[in-house]
Coordinates of C-alpha atoms (C1' of nucleotides) in Angstrom, one line a residue:
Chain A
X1205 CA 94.3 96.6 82.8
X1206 CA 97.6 95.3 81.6
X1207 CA 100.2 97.3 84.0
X1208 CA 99.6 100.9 83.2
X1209 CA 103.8 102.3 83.0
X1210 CA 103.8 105.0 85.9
X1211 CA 106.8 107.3 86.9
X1212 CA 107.3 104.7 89.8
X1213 CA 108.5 102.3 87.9
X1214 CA 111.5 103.0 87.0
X1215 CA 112.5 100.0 84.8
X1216 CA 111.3 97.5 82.4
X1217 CA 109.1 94.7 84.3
X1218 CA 111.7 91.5 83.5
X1219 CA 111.9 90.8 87.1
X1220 CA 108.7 88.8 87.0
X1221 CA 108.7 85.1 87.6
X1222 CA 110.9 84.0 85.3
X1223 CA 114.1 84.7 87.2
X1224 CA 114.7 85.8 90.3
X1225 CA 118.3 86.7 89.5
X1226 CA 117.9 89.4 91.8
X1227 CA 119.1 88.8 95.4
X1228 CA 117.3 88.3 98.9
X1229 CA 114.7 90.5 99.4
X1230 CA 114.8 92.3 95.9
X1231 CA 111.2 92.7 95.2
X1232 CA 111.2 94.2 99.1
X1233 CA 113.9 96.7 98.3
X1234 CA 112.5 97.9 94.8
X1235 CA 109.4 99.1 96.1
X1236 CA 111.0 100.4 99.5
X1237 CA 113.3 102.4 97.1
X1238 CA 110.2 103.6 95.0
X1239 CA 107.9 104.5 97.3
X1240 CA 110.9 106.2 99.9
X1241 CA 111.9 108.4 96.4
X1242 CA 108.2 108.9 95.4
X1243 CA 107.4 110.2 99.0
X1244 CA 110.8 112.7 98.9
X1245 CA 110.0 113.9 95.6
X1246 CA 106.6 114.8 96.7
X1247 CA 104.8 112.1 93.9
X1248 CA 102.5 111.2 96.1
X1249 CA 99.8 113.4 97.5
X1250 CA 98.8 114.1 101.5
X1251 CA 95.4 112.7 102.2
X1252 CA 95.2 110.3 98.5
X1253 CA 95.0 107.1 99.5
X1254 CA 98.0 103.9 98.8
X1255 CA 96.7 101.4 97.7
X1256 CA 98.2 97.9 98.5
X1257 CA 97.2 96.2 95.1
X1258 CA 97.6 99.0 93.1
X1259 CA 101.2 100.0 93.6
X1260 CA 101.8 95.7 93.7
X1261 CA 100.5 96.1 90.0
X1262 CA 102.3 99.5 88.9
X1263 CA 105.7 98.4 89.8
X1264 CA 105.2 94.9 88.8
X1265 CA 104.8 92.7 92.0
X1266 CA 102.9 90.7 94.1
X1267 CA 101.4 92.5 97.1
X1268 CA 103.3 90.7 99.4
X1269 CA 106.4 92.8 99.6
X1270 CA 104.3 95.7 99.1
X1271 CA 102.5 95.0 102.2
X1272 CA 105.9 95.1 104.2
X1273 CA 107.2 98.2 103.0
X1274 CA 104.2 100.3 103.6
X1275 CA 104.3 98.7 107.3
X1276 CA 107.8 99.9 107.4
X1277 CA 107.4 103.4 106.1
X1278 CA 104.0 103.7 108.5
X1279 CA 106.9 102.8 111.1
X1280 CA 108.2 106.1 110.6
X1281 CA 105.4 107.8 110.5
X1282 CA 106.2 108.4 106.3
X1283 CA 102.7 107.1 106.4
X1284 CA 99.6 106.7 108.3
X1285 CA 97.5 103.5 109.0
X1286 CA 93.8 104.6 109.2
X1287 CA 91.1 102.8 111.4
X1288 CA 89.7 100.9 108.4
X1289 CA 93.5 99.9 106.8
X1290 CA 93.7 102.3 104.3
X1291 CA 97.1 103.8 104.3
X1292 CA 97.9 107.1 102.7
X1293 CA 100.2 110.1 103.0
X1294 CA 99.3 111.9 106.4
X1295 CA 97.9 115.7 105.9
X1296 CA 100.1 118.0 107.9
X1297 CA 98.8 120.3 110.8
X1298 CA 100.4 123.2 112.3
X1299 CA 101.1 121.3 115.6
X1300 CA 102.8 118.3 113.4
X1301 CA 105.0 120.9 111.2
X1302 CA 106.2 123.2 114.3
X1303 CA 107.3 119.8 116.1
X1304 CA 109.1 118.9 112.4
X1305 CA 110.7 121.7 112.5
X1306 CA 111.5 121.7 116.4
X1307 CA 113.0 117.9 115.8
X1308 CA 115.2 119.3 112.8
X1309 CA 116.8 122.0 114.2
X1310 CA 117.5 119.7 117.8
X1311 CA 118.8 117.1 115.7
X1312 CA 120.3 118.2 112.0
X1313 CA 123.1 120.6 113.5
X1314 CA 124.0 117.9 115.6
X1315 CA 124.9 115.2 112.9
X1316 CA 126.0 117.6 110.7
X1317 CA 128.4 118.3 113.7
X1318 CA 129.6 114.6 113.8
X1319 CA 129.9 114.5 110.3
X1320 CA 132.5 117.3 109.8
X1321 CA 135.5 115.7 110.7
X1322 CA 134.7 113.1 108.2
X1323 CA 134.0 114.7 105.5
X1324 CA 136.6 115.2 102.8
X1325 CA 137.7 118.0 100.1
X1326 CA 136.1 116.1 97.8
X1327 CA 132.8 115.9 99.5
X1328 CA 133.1 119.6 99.7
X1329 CA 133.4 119.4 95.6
X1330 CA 130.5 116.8 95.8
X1331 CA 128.3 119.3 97.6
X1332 CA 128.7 122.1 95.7
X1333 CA 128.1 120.6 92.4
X1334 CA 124.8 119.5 93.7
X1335 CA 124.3 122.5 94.9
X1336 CA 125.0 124.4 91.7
X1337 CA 122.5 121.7 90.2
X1338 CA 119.6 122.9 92.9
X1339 CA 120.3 127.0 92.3
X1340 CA 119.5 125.8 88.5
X1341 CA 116.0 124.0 89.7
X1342 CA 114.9 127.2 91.5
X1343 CA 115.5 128.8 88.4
X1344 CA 113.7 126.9 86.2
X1345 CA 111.0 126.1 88.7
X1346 CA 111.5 122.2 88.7
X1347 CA 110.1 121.6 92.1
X1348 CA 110.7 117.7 91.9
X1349 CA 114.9 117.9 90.9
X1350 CA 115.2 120.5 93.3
X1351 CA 113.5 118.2 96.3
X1352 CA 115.5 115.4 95.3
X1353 CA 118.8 117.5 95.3
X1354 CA 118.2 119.1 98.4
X1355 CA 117.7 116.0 100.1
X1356 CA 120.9 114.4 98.6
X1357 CA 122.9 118.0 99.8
X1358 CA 122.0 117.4 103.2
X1359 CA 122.4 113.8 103.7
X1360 CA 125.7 113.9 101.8
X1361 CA 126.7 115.7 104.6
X1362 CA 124.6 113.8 107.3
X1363 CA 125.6 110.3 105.5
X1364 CA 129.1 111.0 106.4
X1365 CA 128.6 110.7 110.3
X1366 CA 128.2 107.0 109.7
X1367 CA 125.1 107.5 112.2
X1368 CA 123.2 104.5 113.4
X1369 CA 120.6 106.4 114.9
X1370 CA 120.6 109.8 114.4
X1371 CA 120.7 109.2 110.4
X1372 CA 117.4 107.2 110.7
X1373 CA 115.6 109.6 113.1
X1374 CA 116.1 112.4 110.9
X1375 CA 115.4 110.0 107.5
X1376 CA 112.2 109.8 109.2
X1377 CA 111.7 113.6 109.8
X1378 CA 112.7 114.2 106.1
X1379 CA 109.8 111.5 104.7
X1380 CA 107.0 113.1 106.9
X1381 CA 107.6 116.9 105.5
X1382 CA 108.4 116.0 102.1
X1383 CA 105.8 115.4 100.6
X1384 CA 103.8 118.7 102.1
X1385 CA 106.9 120.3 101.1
X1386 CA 106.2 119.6 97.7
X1387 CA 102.4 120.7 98.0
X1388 CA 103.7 124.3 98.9
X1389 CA 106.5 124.7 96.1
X1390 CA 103.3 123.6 93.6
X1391 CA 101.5 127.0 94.9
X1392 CA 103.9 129.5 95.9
X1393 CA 106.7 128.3 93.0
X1394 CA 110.2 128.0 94.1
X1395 CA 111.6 131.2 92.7
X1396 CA 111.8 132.6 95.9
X1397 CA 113.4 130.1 97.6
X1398 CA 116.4 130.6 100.0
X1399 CA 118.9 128.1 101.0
X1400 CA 122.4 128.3 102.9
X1401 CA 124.2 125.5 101.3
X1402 CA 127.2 127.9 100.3
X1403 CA 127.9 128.8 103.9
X1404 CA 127.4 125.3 104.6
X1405 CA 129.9 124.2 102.2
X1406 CA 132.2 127.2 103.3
X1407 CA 132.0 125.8 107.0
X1408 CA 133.0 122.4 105.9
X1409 CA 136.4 123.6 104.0
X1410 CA 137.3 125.9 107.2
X1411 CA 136.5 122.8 109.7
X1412 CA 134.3 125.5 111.8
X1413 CA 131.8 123.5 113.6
X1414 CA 130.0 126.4 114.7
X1415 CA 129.4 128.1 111.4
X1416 CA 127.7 124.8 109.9
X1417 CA 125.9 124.2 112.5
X1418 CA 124.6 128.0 112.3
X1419 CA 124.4 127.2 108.9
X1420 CA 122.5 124.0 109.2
X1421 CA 120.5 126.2 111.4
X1422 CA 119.5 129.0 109.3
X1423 CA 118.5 126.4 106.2
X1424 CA 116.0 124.8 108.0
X1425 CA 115.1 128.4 108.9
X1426 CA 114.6 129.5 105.8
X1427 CA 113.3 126.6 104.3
X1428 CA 110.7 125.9 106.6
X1429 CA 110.2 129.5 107.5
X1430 CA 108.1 130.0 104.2
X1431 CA 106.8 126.8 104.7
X1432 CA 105.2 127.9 108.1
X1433 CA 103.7 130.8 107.2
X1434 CA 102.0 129.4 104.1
X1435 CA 100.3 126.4 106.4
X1436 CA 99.4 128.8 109.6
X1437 CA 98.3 131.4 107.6
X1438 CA 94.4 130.8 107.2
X1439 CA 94.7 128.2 104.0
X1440 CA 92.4 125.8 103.0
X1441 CA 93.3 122.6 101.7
X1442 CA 95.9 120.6 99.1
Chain B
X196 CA 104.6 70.3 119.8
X197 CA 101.7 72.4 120.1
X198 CA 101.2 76.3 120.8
X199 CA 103.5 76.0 123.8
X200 CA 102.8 78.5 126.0
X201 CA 105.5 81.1 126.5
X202 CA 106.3 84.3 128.6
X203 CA 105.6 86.3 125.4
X204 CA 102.1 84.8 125.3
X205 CA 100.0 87.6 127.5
X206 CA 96.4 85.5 127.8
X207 CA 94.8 82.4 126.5
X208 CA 95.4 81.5 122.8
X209 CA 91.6 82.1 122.0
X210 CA 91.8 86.2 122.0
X211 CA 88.7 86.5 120.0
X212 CA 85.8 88.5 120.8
X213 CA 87.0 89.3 123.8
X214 CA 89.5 92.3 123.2
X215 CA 87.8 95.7 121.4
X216 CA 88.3 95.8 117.8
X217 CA 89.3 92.1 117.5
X218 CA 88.4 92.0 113.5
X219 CA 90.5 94.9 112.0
X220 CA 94.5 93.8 112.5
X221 CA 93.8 92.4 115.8
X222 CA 96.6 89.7 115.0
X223 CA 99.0 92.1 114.2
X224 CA 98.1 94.4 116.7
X225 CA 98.3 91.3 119.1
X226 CA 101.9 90.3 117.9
X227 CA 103.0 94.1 118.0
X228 CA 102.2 94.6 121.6
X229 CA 103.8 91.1 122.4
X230 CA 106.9 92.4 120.8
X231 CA 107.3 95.4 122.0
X232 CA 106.9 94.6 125.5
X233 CA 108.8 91.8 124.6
X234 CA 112.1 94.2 124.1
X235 CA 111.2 96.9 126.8
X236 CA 111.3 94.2 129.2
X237 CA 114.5 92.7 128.0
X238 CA 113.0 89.3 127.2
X239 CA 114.3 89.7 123.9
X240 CA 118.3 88.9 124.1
X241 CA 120.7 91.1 121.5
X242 CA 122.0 88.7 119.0
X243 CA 119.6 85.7 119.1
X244 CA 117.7 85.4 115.8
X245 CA 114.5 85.7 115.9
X246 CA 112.6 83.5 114.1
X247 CA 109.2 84.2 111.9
X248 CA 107.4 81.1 112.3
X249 CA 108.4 80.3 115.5
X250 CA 106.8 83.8 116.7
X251 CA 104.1 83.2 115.1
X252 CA 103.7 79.7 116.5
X253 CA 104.6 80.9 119.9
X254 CA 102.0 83.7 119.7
X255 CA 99.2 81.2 117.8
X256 CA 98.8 83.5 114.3
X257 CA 100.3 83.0 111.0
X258 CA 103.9 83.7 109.9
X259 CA 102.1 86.9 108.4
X260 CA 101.0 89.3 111.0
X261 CA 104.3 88.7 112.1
X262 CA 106.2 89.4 109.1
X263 CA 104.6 93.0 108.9
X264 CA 105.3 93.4 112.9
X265 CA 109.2 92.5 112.3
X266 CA 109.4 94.9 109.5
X267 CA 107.8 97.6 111.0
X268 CA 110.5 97.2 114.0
X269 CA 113.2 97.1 111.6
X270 CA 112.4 100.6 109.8
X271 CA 112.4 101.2 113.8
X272 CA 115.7 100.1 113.9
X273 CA 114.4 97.9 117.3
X274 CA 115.6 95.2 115.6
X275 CA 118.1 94.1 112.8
X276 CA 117.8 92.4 109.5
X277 CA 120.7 90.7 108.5
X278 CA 121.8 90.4 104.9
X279 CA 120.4 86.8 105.1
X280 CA 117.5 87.4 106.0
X281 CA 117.3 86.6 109.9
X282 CA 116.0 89.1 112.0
X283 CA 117.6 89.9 115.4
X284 CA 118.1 92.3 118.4
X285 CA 120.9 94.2 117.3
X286 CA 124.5 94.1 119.6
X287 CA 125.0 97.4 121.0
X288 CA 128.4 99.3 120.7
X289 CA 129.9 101.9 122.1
X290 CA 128.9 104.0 119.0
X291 CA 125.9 103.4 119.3
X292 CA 125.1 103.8 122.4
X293 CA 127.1 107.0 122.7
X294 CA 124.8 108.2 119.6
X295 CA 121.4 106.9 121.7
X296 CA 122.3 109.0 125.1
X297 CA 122.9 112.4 122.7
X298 CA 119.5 111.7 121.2
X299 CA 117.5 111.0 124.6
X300 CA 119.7 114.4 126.2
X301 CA 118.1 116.4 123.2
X302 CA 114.7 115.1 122.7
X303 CA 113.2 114.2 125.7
X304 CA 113.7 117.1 127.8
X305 CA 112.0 118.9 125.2
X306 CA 109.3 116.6 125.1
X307 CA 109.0 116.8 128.7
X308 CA 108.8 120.6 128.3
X309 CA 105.9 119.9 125.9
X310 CA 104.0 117.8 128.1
X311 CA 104.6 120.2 131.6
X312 CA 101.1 122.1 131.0
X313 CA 99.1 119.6 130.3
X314 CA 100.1 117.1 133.1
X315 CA 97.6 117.6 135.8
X316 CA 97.5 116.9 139.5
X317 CA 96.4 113.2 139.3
X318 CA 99.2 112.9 136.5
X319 CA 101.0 113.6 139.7
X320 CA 99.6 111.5 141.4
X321 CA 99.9 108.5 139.2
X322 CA 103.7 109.4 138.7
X323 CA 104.4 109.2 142.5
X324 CA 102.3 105.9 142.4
X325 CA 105.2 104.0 139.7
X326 CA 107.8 105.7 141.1
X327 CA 106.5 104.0 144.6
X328 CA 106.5 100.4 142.3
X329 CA 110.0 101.4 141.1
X330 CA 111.5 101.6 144.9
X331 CA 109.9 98.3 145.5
X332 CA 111.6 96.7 142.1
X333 CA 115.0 97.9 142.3
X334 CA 115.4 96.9 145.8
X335 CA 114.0 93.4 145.5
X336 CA 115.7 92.8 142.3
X337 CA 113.2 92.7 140.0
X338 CA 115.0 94.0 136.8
X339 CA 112.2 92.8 134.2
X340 CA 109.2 94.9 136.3
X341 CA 112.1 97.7 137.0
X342 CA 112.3 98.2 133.3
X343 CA 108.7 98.4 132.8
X344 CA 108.1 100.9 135.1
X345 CA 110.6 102.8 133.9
X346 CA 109.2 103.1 130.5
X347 CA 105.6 103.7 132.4
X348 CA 106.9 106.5 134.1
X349 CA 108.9 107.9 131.9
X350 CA 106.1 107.9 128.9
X351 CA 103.2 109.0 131.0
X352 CA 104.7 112.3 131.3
X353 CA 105.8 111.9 127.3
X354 CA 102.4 110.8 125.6
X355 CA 100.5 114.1 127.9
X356 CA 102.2 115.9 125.2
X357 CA 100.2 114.6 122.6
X358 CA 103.0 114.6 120.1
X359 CA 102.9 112.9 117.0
X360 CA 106.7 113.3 116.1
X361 CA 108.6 113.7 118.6
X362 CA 107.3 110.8 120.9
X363 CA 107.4 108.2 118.2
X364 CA 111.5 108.9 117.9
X365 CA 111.8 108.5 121.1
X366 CA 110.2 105.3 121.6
X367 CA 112.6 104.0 118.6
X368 CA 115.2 105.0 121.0
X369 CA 113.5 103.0 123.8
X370 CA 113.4 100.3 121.7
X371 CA 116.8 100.2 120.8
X372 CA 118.4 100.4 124.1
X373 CA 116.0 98.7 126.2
X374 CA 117.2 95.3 125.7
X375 CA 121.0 96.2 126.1
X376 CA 120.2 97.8 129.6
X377 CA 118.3 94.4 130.7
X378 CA 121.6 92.5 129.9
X379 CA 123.3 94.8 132.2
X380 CA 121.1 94.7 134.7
X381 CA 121.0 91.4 134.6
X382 CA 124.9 91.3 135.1
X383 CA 124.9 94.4 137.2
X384 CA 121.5 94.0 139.6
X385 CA 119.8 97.1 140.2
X386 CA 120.5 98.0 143.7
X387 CA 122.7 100.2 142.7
X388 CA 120.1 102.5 140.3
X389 CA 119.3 105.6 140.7
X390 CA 117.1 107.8 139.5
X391 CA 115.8 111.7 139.9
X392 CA 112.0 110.5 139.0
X393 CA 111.0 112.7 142.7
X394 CA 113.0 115.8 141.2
X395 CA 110.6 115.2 138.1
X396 CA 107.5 114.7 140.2
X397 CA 107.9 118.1 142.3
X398 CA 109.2 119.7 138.8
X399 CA 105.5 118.8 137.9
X400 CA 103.6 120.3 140.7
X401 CA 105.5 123.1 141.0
X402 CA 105.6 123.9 137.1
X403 CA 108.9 124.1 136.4
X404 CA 110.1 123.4 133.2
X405 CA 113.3 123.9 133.5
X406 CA 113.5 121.8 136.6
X407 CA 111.5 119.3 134.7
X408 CA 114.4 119.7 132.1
X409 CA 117.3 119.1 134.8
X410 CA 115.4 116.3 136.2
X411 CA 115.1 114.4 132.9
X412 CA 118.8 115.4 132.0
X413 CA 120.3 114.3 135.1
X414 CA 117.6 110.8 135.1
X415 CA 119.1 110.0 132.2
X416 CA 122.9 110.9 132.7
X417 CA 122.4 108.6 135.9
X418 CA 120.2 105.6 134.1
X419 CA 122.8 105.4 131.0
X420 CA 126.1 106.8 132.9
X421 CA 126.8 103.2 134.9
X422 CA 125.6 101.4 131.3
X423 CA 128.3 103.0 129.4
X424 CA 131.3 102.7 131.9
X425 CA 130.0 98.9 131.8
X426 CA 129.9 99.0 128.2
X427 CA 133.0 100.7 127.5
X428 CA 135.1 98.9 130.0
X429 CA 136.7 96.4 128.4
X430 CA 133.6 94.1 128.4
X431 CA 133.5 91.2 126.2
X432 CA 129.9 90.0 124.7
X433 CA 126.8 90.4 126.1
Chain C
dT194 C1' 139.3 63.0 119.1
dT195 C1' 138.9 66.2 115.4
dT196 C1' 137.5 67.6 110.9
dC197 C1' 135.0 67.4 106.8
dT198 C1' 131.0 66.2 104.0
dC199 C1' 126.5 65.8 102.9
dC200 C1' 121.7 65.7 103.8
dA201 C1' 117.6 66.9 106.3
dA202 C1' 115.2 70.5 108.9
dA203 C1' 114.2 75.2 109.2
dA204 C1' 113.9 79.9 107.7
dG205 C1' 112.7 83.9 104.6
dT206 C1' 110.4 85.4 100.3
dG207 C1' 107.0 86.0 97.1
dA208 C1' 102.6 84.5 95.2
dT209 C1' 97.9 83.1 95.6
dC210 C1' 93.5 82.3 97.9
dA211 C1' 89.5 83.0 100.8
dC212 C1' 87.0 86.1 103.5
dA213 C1' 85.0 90.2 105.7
dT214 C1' 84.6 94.9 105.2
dT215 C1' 84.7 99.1 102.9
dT216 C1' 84.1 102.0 99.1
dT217 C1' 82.2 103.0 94.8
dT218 C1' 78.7 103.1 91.4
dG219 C1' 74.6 103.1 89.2
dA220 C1' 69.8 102.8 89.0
dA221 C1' 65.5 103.9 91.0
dA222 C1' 62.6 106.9 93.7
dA223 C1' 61.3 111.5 95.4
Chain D
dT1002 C1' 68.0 117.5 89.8
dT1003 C1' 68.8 115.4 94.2
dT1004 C1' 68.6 111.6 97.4
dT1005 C1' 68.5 106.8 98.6
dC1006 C1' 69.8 102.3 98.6
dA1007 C1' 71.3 97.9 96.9
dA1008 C1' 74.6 95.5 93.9
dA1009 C1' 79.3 95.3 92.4
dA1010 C1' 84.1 96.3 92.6
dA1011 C1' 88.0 97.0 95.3
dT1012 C1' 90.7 96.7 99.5
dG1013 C1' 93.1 94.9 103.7
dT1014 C1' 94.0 90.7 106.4
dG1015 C1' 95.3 86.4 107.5
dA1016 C1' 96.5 81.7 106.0
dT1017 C1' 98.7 78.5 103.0
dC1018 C1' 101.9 77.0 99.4
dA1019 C1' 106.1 76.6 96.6
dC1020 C1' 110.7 77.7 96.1
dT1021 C1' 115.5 78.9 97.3
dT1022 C1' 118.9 79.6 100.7
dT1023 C1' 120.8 78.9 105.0
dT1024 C1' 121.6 76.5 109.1
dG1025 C1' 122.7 72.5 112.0
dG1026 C1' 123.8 68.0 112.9
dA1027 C1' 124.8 63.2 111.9
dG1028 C1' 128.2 60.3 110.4
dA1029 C1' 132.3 59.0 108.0
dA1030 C1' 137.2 59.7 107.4
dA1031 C1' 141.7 61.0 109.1

DNA sequence: TTTCTCCAAAAGTGATCACATTTTTGAAAA
DNA sequence: TTTTCAAAAATGTGATCACTTTTGGAGAAA
């Protein structure tokens, strides 16, 4: 067997045993980070089964802390518990994605709102770099880069609010779509994708709440817009 | 000191065989509900540590169901995880509960909207029936079964949506301000409540949604309205 | 009486074990 | 080749253990 190297792990295996130099809860918080990444970068598939023991062994741990984090992620409905314990990504159903998208577009604008007056010049900088990164990921087609860099361009902004609830509300909006997401940018390709981080971004140097919430707005639009009518029109499966 | 029996503790110590599906994460499912009705009720106070094994000694399973129980309310931000490890109710602030009311005003009237058409007469019915229990409990006191009641009402007219997204936010929200209203109460009493559950009743029977929508809006203006000028009057701790 | 020190009790974390159930597999039979 | 069925492997669950850190209190010193 001997600990097959996966793209989860993303270090060398010396935390084991010997010293737990690490601090409390580290074994907890590597897998939480692993499997929260892994879920937004769509590496791991809707309907394919987690299994405890093997992701304990992949990233070099017991199952213990394992255990917790997939209790925590089925929390937020990032996974789903089946009757016989299994836990696995959740497939997505038209009713499921229309109340996503429903939740996103009540609640993104909103934060996005109470992060403006917090966010900075440099932020502004921040954002468009990434952005410049993600119009380079549509080009070359890297699905993966381009979900992880849209999901840092949006919760730079959203991070900003300093939200205690509506940051984890729409973390958990962000987990359950993601990884169908991903499952749609492997068929149709991403060439064709849309965003409107630059009006965004233009919103935040003018201060104009109403043009990044309308901004805010018309990305999840777009984004999801696709999305929609690639899942309700007649396919199959992933 | 053995298994002392507790208000947490719902029935005998022996619960096995007699509930359905007693074999597959009956203890956790056992320690969940406990919990969870635990904090809706208020029995839970914000700031007091809640500790592992005495939960699970109080509720007769291993530290281990419980461990997965506490995480899972965590990631539902129900309770807090301090940096050392200790898990608690978390002390509500202004900020937070500012944050909580936006949340409830935007999801839960559209939840409600959701759930109109398939509420049926007995739903009706039933409604008019807590609503009844509610009257009793808010003139005779009874905070802890006024609070439950609350939640009954409230999310039988929420789970006739059968949502899978939207409802599970909202019960994190539940969670997380549920045990800060019983401290109010508790300082406050609850003759002075008042609620617009009957506006939400006809709304029903007269399939309205936006009534419906007004009713919830204005329930829960009135329900967190006297909370926050009690919370953000100089008040000192809880 | 107050404050500080030190030690014992308690708590969280991670690992391992035992057990029941489920899933998979592989061989035999049709 | 397809179907059936029993053995084997794998999985989740709950309990227990060992270890480190934290908490709390008893007791001594000022």
């Amino acid at each position: 067997m001997a600990v097959r190297r996966s793209a989860l792990q993303s270090g060398p295996s010396k935390n084991s045993g010997t010293r737990p130099g690490s601090s409390r809860g580290a074994a907890r918080e590597q897998v939480d980070d692993a499997v929260r990444s892994g879920l937004l970068t769509g590496r791991f598939i809707p309907g394919k089964a987690v299994t405890l023991r093997g992701l304990a062994a992949e990233l070099g741990v017991s199952p213990m802390p394992v255990r917790e984090v997939l209790q925590r992620l089925a929390a937020e409905n990032a996974l789903e518990v089946k009757p016989n314990g299994r836990v696995q990504v959740p497939d997505m159903t038209p009713g499921r994605f229309q109340e996503v998208l429903k939740a996103r577009l009540l609640l993104e604008p909103e934060l996005a709102a109470l992060a403006l007056p917090r966010l900075s010049p440099k932020d502004a900088d921040d954002l468009k770099a990434i952005d410049d990164d993600i119009d380079q990921c549509i080009l070359s087609g890297d699905a993966e880069s381009y979900m992880r860099l849209n999901h840092a361009f949006h919760f730079r902004i959203y991070r900003a609010s300093a939200s205690e609830v509506l940051l984890p509300l729409i973390d958990s909006l962000w987990l359950q779509f993601a990884p169908f997401m991903r499952t749609v940018y492997g068929r149709v390709g991403t060439v064709s994708l849309e965003d409107r981080h630059k009006e965004a971004i233009r919103a935040i140097e003018e201060r104009n709440e109403a043009a990044l919430r309308g901004a805010i707005i018309a990305d999840i639009n777009d984004g999801m817009g696709i999305l929609g009518t690639e899942i309700l029109t007649g396919k199959g499966k992933a």
